[in-house]
Tab-separated table of C-alpha atoms and ligand atoms in Angstrom:
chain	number	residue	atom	x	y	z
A	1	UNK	CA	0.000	0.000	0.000
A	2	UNK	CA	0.986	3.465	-0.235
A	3	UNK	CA	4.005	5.582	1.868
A	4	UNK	CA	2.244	6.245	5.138
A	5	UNK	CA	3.943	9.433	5.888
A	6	UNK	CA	1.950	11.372	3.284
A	7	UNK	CA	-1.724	12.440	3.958
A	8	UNK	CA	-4.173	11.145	1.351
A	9	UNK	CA	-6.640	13.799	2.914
A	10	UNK	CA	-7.658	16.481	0.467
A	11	UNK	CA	-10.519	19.173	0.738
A	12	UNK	CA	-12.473	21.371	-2.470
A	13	UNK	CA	-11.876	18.070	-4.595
A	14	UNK	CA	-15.289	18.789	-5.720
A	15	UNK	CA	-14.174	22.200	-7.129
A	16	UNK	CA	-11.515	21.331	-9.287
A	17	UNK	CA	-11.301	20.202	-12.928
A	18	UNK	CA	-10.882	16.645	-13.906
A	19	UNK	CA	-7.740	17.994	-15.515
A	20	UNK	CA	-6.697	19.440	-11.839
A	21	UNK	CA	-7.272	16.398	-10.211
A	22	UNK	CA	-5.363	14.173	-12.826
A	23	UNK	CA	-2.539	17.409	-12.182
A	24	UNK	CA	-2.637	15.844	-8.027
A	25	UNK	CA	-2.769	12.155	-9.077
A	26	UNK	CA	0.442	12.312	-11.280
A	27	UNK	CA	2.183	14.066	-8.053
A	28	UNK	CA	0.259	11.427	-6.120
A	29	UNK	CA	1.768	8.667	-7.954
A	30	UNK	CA	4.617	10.345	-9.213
A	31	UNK	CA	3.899	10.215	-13.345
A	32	UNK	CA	4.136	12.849	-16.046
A	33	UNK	CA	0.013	14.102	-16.001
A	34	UNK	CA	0.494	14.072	-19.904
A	35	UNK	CA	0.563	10.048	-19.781
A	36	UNK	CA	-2.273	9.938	-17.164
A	37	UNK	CA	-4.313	12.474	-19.436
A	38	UNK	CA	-4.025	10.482	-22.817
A	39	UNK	CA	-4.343	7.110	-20.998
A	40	UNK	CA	-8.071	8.771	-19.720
A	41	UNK	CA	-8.864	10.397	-23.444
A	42	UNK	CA	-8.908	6.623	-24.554
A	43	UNK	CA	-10.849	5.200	-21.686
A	44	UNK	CA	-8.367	3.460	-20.494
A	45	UNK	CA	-8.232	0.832	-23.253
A	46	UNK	CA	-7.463	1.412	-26.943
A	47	UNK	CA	-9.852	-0.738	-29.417
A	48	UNK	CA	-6.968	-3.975	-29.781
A	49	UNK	CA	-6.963	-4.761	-26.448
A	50	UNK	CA	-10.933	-4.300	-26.457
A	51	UNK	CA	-10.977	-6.457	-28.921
A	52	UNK	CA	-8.365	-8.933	-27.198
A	53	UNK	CA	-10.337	-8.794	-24.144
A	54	UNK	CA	-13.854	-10.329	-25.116
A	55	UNK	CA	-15.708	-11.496	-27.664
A	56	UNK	CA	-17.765	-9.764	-30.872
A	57	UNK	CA	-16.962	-6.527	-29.596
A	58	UNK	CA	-17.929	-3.232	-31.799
A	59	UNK	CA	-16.831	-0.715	-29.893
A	60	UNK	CA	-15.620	0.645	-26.136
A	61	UNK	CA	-17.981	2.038	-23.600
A	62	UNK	CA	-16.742	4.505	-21.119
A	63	UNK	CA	-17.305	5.339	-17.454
A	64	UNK	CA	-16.407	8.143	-15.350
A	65	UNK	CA	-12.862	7.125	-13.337
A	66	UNK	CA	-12.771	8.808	-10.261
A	67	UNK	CA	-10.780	9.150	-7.149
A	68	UNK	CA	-12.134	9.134	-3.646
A	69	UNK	CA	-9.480	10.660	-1.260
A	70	UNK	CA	-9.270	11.115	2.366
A	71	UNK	CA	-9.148	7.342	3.791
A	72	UNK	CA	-6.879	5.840	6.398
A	73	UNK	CA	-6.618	1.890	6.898
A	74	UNK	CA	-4.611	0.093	9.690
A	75	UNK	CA	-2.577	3.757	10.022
A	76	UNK	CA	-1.729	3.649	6.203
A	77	UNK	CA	-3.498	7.068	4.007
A	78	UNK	CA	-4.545	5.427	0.622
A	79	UNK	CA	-6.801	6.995	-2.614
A	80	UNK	CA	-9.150	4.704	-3.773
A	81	UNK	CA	-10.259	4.829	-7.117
A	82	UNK	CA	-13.641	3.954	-8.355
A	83	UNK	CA	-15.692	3.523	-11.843
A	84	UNK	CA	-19.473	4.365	-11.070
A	85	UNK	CA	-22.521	5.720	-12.758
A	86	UNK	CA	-24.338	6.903	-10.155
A	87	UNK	CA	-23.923	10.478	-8.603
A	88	UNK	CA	-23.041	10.853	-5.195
A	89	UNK	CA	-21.561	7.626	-4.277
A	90	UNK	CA	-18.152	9.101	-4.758
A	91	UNK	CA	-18.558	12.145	-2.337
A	92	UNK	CA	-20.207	10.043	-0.172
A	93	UNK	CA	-17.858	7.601	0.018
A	94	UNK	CA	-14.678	10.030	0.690
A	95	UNK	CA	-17.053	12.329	2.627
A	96	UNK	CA	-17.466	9.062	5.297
A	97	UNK	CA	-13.937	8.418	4.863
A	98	UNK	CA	-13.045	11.953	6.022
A	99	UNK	CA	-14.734	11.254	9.308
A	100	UNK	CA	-13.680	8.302	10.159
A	101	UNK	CA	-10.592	9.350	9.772
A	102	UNK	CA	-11.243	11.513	12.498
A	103	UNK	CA	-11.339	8.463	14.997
A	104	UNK	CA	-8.440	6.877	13.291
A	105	UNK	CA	-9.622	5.589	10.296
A	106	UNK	CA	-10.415	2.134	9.622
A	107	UNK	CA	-8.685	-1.399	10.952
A	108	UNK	CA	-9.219	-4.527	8.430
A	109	UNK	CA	-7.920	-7.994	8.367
A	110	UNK	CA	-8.473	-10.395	5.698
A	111	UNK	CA	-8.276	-14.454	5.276
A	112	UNK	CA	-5.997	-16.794	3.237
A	113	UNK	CA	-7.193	-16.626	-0.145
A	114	UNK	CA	-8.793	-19.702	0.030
A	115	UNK	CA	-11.316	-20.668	-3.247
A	116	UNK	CA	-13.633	-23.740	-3.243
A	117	UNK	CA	-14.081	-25.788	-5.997
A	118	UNK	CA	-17.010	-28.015	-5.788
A	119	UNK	CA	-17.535	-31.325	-8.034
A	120	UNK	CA	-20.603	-32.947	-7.658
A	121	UNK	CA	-20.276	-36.924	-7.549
A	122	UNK	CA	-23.882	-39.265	-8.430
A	123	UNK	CA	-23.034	-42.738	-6.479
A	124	UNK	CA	-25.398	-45.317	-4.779
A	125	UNK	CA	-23.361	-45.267	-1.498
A	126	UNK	CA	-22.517	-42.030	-0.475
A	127	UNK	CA	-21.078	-42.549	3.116
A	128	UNK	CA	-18.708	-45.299	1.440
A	129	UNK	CA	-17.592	-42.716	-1.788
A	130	UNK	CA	-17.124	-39.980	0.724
A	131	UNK	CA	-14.479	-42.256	2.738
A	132	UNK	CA	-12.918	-43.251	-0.203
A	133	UNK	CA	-12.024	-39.397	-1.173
A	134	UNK	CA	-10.770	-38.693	2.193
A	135	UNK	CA	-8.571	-41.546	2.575
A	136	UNK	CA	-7.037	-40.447	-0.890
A	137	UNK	CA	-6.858	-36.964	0.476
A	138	UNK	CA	-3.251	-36.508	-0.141
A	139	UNK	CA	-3.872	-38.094	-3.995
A	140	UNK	CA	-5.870	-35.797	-5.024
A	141	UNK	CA	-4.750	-32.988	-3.823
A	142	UNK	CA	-0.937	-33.713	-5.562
A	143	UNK	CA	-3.035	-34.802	-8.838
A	144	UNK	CA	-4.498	-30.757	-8.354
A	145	UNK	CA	-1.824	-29.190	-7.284
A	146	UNK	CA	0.369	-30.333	-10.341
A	147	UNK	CA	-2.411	-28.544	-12.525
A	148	UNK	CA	-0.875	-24.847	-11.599
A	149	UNK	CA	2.779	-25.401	-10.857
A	150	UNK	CA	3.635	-21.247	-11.055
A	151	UNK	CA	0.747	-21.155	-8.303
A	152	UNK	CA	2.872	-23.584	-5.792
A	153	UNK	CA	6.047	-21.543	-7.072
A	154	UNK	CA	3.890	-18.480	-5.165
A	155	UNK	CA	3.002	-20.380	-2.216
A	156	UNK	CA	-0.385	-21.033	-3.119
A	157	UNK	CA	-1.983	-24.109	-3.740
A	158	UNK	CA	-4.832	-27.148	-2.869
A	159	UNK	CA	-4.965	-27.367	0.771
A	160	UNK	CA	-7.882	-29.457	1.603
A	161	UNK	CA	-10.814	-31.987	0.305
A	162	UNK	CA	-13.813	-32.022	2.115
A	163	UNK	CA	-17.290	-34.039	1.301
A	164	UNK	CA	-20.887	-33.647	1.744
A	165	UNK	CA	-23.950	-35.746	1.583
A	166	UNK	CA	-26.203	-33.925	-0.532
A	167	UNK	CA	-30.395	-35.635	-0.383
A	168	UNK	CA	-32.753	-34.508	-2.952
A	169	UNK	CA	-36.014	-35.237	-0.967
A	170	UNK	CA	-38.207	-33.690	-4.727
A	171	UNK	CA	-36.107	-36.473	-6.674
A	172	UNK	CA	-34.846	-38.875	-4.430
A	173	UNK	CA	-31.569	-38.278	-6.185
A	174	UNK	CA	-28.333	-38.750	-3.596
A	175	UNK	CA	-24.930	-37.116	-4.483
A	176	UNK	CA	-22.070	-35.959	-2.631
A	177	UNK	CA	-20.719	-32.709	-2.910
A	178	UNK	CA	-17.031	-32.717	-3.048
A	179	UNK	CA	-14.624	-29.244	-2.126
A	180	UNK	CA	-11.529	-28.597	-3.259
A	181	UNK	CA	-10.182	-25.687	-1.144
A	182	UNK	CA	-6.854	-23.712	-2.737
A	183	UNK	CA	-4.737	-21.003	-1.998
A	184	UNK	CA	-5.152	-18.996	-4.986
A	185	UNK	CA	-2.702	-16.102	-3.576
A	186	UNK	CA	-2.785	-12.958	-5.656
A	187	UNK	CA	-5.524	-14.303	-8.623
A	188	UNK	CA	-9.108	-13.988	-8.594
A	189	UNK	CA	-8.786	-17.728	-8.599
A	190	UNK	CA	-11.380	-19.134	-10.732
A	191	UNK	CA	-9.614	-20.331	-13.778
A	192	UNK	CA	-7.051	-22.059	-10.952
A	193	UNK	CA	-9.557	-23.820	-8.990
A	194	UNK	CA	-11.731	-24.817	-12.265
A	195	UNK	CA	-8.476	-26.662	-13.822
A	196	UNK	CA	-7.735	-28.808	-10.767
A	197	UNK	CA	-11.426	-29.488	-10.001
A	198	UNK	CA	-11.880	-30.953	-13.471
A	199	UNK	CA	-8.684	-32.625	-12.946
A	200	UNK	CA	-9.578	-34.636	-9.871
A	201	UNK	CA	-12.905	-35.328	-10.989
A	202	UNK	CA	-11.894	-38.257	-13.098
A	203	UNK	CA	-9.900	-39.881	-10.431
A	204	UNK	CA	-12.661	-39.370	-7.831
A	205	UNK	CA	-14.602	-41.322	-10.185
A	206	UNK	CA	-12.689	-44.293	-10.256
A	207	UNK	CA	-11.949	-44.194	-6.304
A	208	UNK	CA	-15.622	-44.145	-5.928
A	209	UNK	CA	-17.606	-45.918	-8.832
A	210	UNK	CA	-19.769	-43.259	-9.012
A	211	UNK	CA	-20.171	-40.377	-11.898
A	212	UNK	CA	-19.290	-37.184	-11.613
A	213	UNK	CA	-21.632	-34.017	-12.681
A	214	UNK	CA	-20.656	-30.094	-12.289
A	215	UNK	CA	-17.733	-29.071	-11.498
A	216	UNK	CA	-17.092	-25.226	-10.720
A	217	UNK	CA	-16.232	-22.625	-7.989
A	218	UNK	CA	-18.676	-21.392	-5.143
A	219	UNK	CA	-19.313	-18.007	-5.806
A	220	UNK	CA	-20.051	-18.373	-1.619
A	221	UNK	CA	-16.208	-17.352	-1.422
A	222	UNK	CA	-16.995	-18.022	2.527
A	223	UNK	CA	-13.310	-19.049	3.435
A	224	UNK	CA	-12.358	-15.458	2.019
A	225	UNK	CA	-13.117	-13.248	4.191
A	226	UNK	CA	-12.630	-9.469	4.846
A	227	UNK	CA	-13.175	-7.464	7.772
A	228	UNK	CA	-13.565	-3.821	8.035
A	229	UNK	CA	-14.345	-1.662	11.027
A	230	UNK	CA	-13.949	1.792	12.425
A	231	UNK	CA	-14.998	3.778	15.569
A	232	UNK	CA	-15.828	7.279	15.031
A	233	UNK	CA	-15.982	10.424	17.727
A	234	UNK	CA	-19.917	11.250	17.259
A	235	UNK	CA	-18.849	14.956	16.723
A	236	UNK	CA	-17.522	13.797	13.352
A	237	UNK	CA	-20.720	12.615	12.589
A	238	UNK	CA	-22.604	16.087	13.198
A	239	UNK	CA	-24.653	17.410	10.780
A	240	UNK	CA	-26.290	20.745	9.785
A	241	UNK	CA	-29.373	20.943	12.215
A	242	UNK	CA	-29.049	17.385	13.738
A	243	UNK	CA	-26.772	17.068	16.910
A	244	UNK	CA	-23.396	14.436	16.896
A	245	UNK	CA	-25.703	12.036	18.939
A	246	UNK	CA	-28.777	11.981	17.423
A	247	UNK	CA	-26.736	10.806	14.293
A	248	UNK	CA	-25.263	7.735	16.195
A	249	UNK	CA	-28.560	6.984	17.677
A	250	UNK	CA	-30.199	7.075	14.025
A	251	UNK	CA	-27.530	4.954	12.014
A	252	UNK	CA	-27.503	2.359	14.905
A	253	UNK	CA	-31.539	2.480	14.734
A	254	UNK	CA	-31.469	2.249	11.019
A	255	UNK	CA	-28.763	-0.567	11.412
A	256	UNK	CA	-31.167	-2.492	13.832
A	257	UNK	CA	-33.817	-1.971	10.933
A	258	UNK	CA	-31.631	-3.875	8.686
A	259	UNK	CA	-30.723	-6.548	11.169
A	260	UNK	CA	-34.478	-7.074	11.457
A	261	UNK	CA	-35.885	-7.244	8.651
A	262	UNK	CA	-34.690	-8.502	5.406
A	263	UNK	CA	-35.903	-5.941	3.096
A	264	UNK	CA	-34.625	-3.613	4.546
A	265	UNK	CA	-31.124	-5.464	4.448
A	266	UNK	CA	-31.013	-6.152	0.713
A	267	UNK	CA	-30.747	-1.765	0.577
A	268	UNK	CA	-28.332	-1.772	3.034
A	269	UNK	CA	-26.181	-4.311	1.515
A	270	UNK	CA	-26.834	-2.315	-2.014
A	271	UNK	CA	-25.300	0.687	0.219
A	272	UNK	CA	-22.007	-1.105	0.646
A	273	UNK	CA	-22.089	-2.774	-2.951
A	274	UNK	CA	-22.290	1.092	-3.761
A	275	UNK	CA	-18.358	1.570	-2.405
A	276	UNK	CA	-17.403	-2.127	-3.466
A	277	UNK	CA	-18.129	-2.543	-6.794
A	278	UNK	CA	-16.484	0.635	-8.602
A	279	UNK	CA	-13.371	-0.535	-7.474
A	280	UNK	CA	-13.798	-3.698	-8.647
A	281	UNK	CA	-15.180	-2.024	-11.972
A	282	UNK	CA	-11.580	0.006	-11.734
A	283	UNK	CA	-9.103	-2.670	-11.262
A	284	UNK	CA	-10.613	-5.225	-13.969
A	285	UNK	CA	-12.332	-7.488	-11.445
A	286	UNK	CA	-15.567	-9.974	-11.242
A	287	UNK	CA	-17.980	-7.893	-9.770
A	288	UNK	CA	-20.419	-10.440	-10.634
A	289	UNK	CA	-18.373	-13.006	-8.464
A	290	UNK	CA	-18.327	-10.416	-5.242
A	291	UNK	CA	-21.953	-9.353	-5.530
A	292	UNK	CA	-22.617	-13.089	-5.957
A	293	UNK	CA	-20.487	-14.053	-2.780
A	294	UNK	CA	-21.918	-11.035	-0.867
A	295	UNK	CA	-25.527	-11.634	-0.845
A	296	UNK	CA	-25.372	-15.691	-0.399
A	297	UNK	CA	-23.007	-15.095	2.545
A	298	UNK	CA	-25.827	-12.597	3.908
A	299	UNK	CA	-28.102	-15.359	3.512
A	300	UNK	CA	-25.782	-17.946	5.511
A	301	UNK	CA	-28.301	-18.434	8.731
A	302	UNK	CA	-30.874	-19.101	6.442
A	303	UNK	CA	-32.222	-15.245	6.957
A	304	UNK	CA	-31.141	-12.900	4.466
A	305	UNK	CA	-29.098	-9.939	6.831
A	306	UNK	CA	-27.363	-6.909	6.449
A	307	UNK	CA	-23.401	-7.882	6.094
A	308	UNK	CA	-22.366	-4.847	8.322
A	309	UNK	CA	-24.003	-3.501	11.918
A	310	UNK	CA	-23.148	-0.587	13.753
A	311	UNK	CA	-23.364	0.259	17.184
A	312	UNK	CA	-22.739	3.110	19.800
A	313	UNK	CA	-20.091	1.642	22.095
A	314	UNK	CA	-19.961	3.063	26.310
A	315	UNK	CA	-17.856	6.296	25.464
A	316	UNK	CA	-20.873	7.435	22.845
A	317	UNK	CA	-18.521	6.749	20.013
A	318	UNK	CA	-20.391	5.357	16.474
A	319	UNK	CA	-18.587	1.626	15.738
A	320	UNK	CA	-18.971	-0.189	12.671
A	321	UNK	CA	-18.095	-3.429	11.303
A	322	UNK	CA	-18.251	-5.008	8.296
A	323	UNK	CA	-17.800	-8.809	7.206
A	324	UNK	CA	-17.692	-10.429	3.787
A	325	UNK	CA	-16.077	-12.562	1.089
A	326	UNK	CA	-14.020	-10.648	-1.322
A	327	UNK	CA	-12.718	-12.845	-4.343
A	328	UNK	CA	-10.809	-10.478	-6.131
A	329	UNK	CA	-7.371	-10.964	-7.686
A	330	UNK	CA	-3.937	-8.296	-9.006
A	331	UNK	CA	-2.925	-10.690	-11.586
A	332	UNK	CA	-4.888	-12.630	-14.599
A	333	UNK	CA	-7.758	-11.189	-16.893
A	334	UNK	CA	-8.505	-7.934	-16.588
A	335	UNK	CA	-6.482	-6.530	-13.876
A	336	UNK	CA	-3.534	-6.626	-16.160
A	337	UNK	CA	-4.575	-6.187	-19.330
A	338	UNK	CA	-6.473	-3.018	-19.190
A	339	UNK	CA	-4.234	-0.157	-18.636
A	340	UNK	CA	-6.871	1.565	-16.538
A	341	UNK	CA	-7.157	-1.577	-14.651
A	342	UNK	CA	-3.665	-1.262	-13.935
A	343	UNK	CA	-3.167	2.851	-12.884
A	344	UNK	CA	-6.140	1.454	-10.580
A	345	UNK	CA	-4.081	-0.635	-9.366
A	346	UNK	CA	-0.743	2.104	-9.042
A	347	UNK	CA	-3.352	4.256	-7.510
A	348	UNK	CA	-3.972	1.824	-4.294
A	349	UNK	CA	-0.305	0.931	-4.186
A	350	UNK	CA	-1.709	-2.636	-3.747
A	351	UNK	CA	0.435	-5.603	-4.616
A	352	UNK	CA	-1.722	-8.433	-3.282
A	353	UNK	CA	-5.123	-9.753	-3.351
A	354	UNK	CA	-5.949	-9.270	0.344
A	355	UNK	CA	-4.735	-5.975	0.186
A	356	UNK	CA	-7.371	-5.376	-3.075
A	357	UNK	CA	-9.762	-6.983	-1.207
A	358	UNK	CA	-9.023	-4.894	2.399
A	359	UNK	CA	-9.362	-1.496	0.232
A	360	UNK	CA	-12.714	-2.642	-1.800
A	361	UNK	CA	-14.675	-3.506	1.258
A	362	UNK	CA	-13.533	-0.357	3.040
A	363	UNK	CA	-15.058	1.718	0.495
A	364	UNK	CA	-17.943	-0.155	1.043
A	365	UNK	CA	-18.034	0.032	4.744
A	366	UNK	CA	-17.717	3.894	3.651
A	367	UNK	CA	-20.793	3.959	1.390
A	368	UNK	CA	-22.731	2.518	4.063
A	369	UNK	CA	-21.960	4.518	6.574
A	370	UNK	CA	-22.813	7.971	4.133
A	371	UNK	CA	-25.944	6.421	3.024
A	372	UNK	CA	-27.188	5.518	6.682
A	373	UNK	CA	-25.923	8.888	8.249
A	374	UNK	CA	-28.227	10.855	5.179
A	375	UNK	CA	-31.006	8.285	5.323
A	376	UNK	CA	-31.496	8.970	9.305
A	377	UNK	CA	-31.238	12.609	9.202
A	378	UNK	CA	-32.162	14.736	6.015
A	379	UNK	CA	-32.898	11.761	3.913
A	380	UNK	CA	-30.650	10.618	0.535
A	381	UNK	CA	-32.432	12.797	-2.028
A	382	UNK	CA	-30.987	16.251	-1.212
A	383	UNK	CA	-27.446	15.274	-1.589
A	384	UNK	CA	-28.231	13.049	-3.815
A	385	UNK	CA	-30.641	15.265	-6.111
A	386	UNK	CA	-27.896	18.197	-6.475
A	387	UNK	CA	-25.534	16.148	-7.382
A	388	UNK	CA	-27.788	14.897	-10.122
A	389	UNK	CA	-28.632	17.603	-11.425
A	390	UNK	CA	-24.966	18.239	-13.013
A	391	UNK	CA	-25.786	15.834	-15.570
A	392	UNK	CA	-29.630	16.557	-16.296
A	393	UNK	CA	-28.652	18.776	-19.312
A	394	UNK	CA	-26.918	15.961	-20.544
A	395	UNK	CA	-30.527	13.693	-20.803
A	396	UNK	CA	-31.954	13.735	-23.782
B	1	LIG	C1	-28.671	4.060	-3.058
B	1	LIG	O1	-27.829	3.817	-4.158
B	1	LIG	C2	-28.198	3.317	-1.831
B	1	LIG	C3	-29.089	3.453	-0.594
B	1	LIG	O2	-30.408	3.021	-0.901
B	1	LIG	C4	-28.482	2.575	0.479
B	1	LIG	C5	-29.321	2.457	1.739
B	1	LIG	O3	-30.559	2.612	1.679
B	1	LIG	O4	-28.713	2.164	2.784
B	1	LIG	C6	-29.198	4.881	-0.133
């Protein structure tokens, strides 16, 4: 991450041109402005690499990039960037940012990067093919783990085999549900985990008799977890016409309303998808995957809940805390073959996964917290209506 001795706070960002605030970034990340500016006039990504990139494609389609200053994480002042349509998530996400920094900023901690790959095995006697995989444990997990040699080069790898007994009471059908878990390190992991899944599946079927059907990652990324939280003075929190504690009583209250009741907690979760998915949108990633991850993990207990809470702890101080799986990689797809995906990247100063991951669920601990602080006090249309207006003259 970046040099913590500089301050990545920064006020009247609002005011300044887009060619201004590419004039900071370059002294930000120490680059001429002139390579930043042309990289931007081209949207990041010239038409080959477009092309390169997907399939049948006929043109490029741009988004605004933008840069939401002001955040500090485990003592460490970062920029994030972020690749959004809609108006005001930005301010509010470097607006929260701003305040928490006020108690400190935020603290986050992150898990292996553990992926699952699950193969799904049809057999007659399940209890008997599921002791049969585990006593060929460390079989199968060589036969994966010679699949992606450059991944055991970086310390990553299978690590485990576990196996389910799945019962279809509508069709009577019986199968066992095998996981692969693997250290994927610094990639997204999905092409990794896919390879050796569809690797081991064959063998599985000869340990076992049985037949095996899919096999493909969980998107339920729930051994890949991040953890965000922050504790802010209540003063920070203070608002035009609505005292510092009235605001902690009214995001804890609306917090509550989201713990309660699920729909309710599908917005609140949209709050922090807000901050989370423009930087995966900026860095190349799978948003799909995380949004994926994020609402089956909120569904876990069988209740569909909000995946952060927030509370007022005994000195009157707001604390929040967020928890969910983050598969996102810095190398493969994408992330390295998009330039923009790349000055992202620079931007961050991140050079692993779980640091990607730390930053991307920060911003949407930040989101929350902006959208839960305007929702319990003036509501979310009047910031959110004058910042819209900039582009009304552009409807047509
Ligand atoms: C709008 O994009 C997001 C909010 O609906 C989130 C929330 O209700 O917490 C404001």
């Amino acid at each position: 991450m970046t040099d913590a001795t500089r301050s990545s706070r920064r006020s009247g960002w609002n005011k300044l041109t887009p060619s201004e605030r590419v004039k900071e970034l370059a002294e930000w990340l120490d680059a001429d402005p002139n390579d930043l500016r042309s990289l931007f006039e081209g949207g990041g990504l010239d038409a080959a690499a477009a092309d390169a990139l997907v399939e049948n494609v006929c043109g490029r389609y741009a988004l605004p990039f933008s840069v939401a200053p002001n955040f500090t994480i485990d003592g460490r002042d970062v920029w994030i960037p972020m690749v959004v349509e809609e108006p005001s998530v930005v301010a509010a996400c470097s607006n929260a940012a701003r305040m928490v920094r006020e108690g400190g900023g935020f603290r986050a901690e992150a898990d292996d990067p553990i992926m699952i790959c699950q193969i799904q095995l049809f057999c007659d006697d399940l209890a008997k093919a599921r002791e049969a995989i585990l006593e060929n444990k460390a079989r199968l997990l060589d036969i994966a783990g010679k699949q992606d040699e450059a991944l055991a080069r970086n310390g990553g790898g299978p690590r485990d085999l576990e196996a389910r007994e799945m019962r279809d009471p509508e069709t009577d059908e019986n199968f066992l549900v095998v996981h692969l878990l693997v250290d994927v390190r610094d990639a997204m992991g999905a092409n990794a985990v896919n390879t050796m899944g569809e690797a081991i599946a064959p063998e599985i079927e000869k340990l076992t008799g049985g037949v095996y059907g899919l096999r493909i990652l969980t998107n339920l990324a729930d051994r890949r977890l991040v953890r965000v939280s922050f504790e802010c003075p209540a003063e920070a929190l203070a608002l035009k016409g609505y005292p510092a504690e009235q605001v902690v009583d009214g995001v804890v209250s609306a917090s509550r309303f989201a713990e309660l009741d699920p729909y309710r907690a599908a917005t609140h979760n949209k709050g922090i998808m807000n901050g989370v998915d423009p930087v995966l949108v900026a860095t190349g990633n799978d948003w799909r995957a995380v949004e994926a991850g994020a609402h089956a993990y909120a569904a876990k207990s069988g209740r569909y809940k909000p995946l952060s809470v927030f509370r007022k702890n005994a000195e009157g101080r707001l604390t929040g805390r967020l928890e969910m799986p983050m598969a996102v990689g810095v190398v493969g797809g994408a992330t390295r073959a998009h330039p923009a995906a790349r000055l992202a990247l620079e931007i961050m100063g991140v050079k692993t996964a779980r640091d990607l991951a730390i930053l991307a669920a920060t911003a949407g601990l930040a989101t929350n917290l902006a959208s839960l602080r305007a929702l319990s006090t003036e509501g979310i249309q009047k910031g959110h209506m004058r910042l819209h207006q900039r582009s009304r003259h552009l409807q047509k």
